[in-house]
Each structure stands twice: as C-alpha cells, then as structure tokens.
Tab-separated table of C-alpha atoms in Angstrom:
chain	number	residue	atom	x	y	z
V	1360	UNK	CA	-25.676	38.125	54.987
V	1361	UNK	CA	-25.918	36.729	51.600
V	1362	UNK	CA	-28.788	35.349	50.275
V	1363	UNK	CA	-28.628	32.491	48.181
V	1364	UNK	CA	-31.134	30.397	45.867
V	1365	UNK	CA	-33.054	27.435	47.527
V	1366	UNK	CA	-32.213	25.962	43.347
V	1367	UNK	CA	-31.899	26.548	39.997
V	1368	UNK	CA	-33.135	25.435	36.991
V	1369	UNK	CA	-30.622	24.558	34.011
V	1370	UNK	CA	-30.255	22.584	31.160
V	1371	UNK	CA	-27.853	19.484	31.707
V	1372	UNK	CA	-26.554	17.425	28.782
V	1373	UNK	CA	-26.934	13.607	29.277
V	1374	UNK	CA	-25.910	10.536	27.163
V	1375	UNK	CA	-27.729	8.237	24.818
V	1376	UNK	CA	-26.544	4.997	23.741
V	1377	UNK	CA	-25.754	4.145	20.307
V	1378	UNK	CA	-28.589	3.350	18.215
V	1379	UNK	CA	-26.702	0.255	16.782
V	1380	UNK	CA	-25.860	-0.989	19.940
V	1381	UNK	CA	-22.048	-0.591	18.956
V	1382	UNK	CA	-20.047	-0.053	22.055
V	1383	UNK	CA	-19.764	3.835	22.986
V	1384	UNK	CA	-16.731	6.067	22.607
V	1385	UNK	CA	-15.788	9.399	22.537
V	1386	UNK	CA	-12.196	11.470	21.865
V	1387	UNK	CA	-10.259	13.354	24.885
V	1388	UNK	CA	-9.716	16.022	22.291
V	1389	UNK	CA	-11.852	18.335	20.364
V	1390	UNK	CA	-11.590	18.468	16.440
V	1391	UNK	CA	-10.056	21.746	15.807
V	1392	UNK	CA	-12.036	22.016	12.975
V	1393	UNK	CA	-15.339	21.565	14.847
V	1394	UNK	CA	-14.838	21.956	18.365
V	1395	UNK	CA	-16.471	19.143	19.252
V	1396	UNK	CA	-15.106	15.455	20.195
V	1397	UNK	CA	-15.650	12.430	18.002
V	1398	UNK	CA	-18.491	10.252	19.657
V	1399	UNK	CA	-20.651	7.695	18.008
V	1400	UNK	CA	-23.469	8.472	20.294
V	1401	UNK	CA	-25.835	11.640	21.091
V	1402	UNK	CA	-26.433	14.177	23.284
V	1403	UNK	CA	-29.417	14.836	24.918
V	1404	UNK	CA	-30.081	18.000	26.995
V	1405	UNK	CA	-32.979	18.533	29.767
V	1406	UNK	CA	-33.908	21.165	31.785
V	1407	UNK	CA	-33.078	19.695	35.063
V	1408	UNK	CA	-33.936	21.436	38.734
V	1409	UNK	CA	-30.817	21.438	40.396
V	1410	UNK	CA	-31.207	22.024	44.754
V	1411	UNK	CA	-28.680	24.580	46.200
V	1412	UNK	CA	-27.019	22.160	49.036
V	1413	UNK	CA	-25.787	25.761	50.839
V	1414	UNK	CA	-26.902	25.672	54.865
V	1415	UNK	CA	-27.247	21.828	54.528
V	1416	UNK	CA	-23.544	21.017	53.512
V	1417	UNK	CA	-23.562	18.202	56.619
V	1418	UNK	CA	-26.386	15.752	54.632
V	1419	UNK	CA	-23.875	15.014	52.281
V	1420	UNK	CA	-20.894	12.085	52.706
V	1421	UNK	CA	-18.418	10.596	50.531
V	1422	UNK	CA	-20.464	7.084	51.871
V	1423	UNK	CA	-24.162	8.272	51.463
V	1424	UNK	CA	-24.373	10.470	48.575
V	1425	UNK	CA	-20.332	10.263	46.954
V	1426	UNK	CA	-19.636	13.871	47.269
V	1427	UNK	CA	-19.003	15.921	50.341
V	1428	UNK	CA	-17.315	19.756	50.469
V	1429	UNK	CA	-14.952	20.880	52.744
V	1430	UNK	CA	-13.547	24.402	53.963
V	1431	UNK	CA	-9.540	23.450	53.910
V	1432	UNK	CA	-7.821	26.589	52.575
V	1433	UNK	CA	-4.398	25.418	50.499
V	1434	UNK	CA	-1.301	26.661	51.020
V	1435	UNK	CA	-0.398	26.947	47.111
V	1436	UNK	CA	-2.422	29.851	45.973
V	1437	UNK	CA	-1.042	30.214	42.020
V	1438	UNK	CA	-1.701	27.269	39.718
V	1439	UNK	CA	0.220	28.623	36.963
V	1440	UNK	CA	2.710	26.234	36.832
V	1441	UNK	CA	2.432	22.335	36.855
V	1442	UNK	CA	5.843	21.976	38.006
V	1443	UNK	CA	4.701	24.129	40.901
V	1444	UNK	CA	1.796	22.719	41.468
V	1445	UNK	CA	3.603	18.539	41.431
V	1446	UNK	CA	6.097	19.963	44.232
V	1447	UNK	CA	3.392	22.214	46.351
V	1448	UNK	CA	-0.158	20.931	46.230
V	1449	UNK	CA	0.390	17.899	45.767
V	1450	UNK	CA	1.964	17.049	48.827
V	1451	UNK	CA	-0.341	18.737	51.118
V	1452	UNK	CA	-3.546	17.239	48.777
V	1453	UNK	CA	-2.123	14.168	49.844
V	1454	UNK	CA	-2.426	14.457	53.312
V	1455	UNK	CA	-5.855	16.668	53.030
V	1456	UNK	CA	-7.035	13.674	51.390
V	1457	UNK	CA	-5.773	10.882	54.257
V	1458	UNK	CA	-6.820	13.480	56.851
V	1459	UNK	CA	-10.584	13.922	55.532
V	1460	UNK	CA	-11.515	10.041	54.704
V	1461	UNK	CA	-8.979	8.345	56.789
V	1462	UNK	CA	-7.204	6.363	54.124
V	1463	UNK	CA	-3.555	5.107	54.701
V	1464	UNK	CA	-2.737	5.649	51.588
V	1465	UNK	CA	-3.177	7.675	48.531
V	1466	UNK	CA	-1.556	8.401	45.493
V	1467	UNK	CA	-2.458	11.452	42.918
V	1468	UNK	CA	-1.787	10.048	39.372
V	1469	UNK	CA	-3.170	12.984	37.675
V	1470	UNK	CA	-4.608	16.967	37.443
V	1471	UNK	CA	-6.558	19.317	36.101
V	1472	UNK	CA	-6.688	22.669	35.562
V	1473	UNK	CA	-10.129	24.266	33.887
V	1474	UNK	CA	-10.483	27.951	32.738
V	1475	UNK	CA	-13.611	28.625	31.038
V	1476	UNK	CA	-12.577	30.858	27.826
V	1477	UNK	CA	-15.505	31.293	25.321
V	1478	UNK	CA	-14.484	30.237	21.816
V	1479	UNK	CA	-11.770	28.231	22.816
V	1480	UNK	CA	-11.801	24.915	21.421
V	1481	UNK	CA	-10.995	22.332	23.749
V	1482	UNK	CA	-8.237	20.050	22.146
V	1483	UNK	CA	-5.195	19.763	24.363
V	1484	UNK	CA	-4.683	19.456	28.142
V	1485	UNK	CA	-3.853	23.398	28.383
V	1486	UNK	CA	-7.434	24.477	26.755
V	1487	UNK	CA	-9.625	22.286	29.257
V	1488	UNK	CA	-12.913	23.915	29.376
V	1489	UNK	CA	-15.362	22.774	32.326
V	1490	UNK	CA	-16.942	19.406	31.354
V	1491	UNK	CA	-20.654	20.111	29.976
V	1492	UNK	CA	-21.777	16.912	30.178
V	1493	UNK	CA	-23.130	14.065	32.974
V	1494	UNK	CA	-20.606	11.648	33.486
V	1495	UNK	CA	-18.552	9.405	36.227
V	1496	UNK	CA	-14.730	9.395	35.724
V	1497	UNK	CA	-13.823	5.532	35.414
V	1498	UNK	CA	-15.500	2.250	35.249
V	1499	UNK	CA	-15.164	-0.273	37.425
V	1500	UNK	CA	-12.682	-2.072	35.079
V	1501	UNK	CA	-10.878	1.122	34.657
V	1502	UNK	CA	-10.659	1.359	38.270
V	1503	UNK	CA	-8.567	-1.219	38.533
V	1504	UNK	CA	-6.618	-0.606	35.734
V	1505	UNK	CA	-4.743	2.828	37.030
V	1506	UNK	CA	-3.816	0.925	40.230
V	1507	UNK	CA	-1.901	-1.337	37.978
V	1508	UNK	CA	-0.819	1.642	35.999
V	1509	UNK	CA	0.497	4.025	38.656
V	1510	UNK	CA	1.935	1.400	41.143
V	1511	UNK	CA	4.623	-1.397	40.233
V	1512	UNK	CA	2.979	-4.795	40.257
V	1513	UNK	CA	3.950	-6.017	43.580
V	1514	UNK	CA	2.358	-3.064	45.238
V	1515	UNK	CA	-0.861	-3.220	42.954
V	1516	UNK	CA	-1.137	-6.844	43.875
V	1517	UNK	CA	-1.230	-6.013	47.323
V	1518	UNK	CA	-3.291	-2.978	47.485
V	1519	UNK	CA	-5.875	-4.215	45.228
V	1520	UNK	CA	-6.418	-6.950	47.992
V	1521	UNK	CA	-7.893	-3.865	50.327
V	1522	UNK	CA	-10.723	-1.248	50.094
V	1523	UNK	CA	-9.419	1.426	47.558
V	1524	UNK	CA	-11.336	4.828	45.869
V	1525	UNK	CA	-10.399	6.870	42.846
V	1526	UNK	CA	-11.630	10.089	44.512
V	1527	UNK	CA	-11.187	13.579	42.961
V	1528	UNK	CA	-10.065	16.710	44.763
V	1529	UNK	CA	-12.109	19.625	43.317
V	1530	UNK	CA	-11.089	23.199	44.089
V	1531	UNK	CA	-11.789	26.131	42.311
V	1532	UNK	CA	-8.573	28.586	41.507
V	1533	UNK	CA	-8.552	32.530	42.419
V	1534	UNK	CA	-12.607	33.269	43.007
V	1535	UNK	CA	-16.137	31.848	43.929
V	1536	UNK	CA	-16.757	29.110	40.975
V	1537	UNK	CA	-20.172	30.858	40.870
V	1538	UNK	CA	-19.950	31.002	36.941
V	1539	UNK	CA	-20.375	27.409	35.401
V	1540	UNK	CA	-20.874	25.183	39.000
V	1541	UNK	CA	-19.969	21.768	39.418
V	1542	UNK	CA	-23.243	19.845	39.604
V	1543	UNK	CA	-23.691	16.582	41.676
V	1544	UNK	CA	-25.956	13.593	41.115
V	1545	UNK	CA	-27.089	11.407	44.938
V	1546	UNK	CA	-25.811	8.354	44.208
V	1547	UNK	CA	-28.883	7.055	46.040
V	1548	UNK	CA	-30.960	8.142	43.151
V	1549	UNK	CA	-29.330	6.443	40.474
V	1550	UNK	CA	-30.621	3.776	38.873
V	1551	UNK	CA	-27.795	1.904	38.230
V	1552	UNK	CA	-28.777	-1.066	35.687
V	1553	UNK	CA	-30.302	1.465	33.465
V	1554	UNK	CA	-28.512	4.682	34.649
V	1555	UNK	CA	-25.316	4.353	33.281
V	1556	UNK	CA	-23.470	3.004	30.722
V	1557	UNK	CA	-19.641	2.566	29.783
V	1558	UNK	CA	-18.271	4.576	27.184
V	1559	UNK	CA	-14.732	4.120	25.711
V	1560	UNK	CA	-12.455	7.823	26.058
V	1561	UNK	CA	-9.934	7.395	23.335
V	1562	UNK	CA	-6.416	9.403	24.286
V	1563	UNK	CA	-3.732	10.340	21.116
V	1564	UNK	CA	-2.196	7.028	23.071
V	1565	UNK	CA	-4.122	4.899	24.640
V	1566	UNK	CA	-7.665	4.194	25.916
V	1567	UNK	CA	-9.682	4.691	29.183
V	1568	UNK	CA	-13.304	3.947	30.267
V	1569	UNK	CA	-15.738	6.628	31.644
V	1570	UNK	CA	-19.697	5.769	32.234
V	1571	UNK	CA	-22.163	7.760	30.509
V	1572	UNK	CA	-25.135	9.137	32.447
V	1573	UNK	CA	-28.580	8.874	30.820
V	1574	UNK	CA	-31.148	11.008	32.008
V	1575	UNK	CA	-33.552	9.789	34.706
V	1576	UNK	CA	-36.374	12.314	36.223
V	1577	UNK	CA	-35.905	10.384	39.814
V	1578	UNK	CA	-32.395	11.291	40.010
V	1579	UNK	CA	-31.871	13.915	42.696
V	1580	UNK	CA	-29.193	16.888	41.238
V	1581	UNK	CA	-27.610	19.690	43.725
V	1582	UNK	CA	-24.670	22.228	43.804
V	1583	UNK	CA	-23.005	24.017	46.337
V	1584	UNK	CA	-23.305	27.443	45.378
V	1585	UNK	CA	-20.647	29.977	45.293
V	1586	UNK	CA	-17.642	27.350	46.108
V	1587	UNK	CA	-14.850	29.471	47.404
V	1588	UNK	CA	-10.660	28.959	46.781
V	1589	UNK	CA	-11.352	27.987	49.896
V	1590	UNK	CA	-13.241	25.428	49.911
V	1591	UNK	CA	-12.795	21.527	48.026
V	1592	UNK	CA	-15.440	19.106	46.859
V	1593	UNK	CA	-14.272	15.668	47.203
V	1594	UNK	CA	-16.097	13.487	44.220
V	1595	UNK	CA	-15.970	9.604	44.628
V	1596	UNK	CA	-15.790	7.856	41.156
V	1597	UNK	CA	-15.374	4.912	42.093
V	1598	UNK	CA	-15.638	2.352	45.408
V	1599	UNK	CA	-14.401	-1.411	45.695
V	1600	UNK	CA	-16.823	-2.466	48.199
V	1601	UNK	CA	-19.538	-3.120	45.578
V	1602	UNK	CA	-22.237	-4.647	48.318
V	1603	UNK	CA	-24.503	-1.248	47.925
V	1604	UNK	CA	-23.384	-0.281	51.671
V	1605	UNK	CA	-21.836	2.673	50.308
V	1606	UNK	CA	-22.155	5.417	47.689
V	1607	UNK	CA	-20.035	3.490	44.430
V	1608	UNK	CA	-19.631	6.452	42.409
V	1609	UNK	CA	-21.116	10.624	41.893
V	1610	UNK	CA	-22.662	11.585	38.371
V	1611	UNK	CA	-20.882	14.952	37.896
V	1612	UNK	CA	-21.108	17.833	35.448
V	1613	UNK	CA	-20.375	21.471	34.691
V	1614	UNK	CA	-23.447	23.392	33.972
V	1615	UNK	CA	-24.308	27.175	33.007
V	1616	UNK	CA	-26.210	28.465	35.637
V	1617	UNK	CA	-28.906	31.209	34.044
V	1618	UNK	CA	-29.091	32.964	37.151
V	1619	UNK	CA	-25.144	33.795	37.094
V	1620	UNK	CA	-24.930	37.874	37.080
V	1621	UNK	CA	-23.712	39.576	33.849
V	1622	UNK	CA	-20.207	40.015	34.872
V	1623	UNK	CA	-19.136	37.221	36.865
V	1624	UNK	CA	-15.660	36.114	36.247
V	1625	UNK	CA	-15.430	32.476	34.350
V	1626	UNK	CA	-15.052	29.791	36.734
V	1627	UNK	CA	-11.480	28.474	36.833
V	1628	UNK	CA	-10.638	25.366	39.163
V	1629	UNK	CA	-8.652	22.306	39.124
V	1630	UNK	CA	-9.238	19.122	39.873
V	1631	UNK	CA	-6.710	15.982	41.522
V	1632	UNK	CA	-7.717	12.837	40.773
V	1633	UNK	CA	-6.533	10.265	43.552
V	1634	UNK	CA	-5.919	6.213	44.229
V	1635	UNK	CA	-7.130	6.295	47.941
V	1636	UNK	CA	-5.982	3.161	49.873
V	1637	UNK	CA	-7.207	2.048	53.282
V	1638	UNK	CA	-5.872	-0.481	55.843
C-alpha cells in the first residue's frame, strides 16, 4: 500500500491590491520578452501548510467546501487534438457533469489543456503552463456575463431566472498529477469582505473578471495527492444562490510541491469550464 503525506508545506503566491487603489488587472498572455503578464499589482508568496485530503475524500462537497473529486475514468484517453477532444469529451463531460451534481442542464463554453514545460513562456493558449497563483475563475458579474455570452438571449433570460454554477471539470492527462498539484482553498475559511478582490484579465479581444486571493493565515488549504487520469476534481467558481447556504466559489492554484521525487513526469491536465443549470 502506498503511503502518502498527512501535508506539505509549499510556498503559494497570493495577490495584493494596488497601492493606488486603481482597479486591478492583469494580461491572459505572457510578454515574450519577459515571461511574465502585465499586472499593476504584486505578488506575494507564503509558505503555506497545505493538508493531504487522501483517505478523507468524502468531507469534501461542491456545497460545503466548493470542490469535491471523483473516480469517473473517460472514455477519450488522447487530448492531442481539440477537434477531438469538442466531438469526444465533451459530450460525455456533459453528462458526467449532470450525473454528479444533478443539474438539467449544462453547457461547456471553454477548455484547457496544461503541460508544464520549464522555460516555456506562457503567451498563447497552446503554451498554458499550470496557474502559479491563488485565484477564483470569474466574478460574480462575470458570471453572468458568459451566460449571456454562450446562450442566445431568450435562453439566457430564462436560465438566469434559475440556480446556475460555472463549475470546472479538472482532470489530469496521461499520469498521476503528482508534479505541480492543484491546491484547494475551504470556502468556509475565506474571509470574503477582505479575502478577495476583483481583478480585470485583459484578452488580445476583450475583457473578463477573475478575483484575486489575498493571503489569510485562517484559510484552510488541501490537495488530493497523486490525482490519477482517472480521477476529476470538480471546482465551483461561482454559485447564484448568494444567501451563504452554500459554498459560492473555491480559491484554486497550482503549486510546486518540494516533496515531488527527482524524476516525476510534469503534470499535464486539462480543465472544462462549465454553465451548470438546474430546474
């Protein structure tokens, strides 16, 4: 039997608001130059103990902490190709996704594939590198915005009258993601007036809304370790019933683990991101 770590220690990269109190942003791309996106805020990075939620997978729910991992092999095995991956996975994601939270409804409006590659700069949608840095996906407002994006008006108008997620569909691709682990945050300990804070994500094209995580010593951090192809982690990002009866969003982030083994194959995984409707 394998043994596995109780926790780990690691340093996790958090947000700090603009000193001028000018709203936050931050590119989708790297600079080529500098391999690093344009923000107008900082970084700040604490060693954080993060709990290994292996042997206790059941205390977690998409309703009490925002995160929950399931064992649901895939059919599609390759994730090469997104052409592939539109006509296999997501159809069978789709139902995974109804069959798991009991939605009526969902509707995948985008993906994700991540290969950690060391000295690859991270400025295009085929170089994503895992995400080294504490955030939640969409704001509120943003929320509703890719409802109105993805579905034509009458349905929006409609839907948007009913509980609805953005939930994302973590798997990783091919081995164990024991390299570079997805950490979560319990939404339960975040502190949410002081927590978090929007941050505009400027695309070549447009502009979305993310919420920056600052660092709090109460929040409670955990992994799963060793996530197989096997396995999924569904992340909620966001939650219209707003009443605090229910988890409203997961803190997220990739981290390097220090105990990872010299050799361990760079963690590759993808990640669906979903509008989940319910009756």
């Amino acid at each position: 039997m394998t043994v596995t770590p109780s926790s780990t220690t690691a340093t996790l990269t958090f947000f700090t608001a603009p000193a001028d109190g000018s709203r936050a942003y931050q590119t989708i791309n790297a600079i080529p130059e500098t391999g690093q996106r344009d923000r107008n805020w900082a970084h700040a990075e604490h060693p954080t103990v993060i709990e290994n939620l292996r042997g206790k997978e059941d205390s977690t729910t998409l309703d009490t902490t925002g995160f929950q991992l399931f064992n649901r092999p895939s059919k599609h095995k390759t994730f090469n190709s997104d052409a592939e991956i539109h006509a296999e996975y997501y159809p069978e994601s789709i139902e995974l996704i109804k069959e798991l939270t009991g939605a009526s409804r969902v509707v995948l409006f985008d993906h994700t594939i991540r290969r950690r590659r060391p000295g690859v700069i991270d400025d295009s949608p085929e170089k994503r590198q895992p995400v080294a840095q504490a955030h939640i996906d969409q704001t509120p407002a943003a929320s509703v915005a890719r409802v109105h994006r993805h579905l034509p008006p009458k349905d929006a108008e409609a839907l948007l009258k009913r509980r609805f997620q953005i939930i994302n569909l973590w798997r990783p691709i091919s081995h164990p993601a024991i390299d570079w682990p997805l950490g979560f945050c319990d939404f339960r300990t975040v502190d949410e007036k002081n927590d978090i804070l929007p941050v505009a994500l400027l695309y070549p094209d447009r502009e979305g809304e993310t919420l920056g995580v600052k660092y709090n010593p109460k929040q409670r951090w955990t992994y799963f370790h060793g996530v197989t192809p096997d396995e999924l982690v569904l992340i909620k990002c966001f939650d219209s019933i707003q009443d605090g009866s229910v988890a409203k969003f997961t803190p997220h982030t990739g981290f390097s683990d220090p105990t990872t083994p010299a050799g361990t194959p760079p963690r590759e995984s993808i990640e669906l991101r979903a509008l989940v409707f319910y009756d």
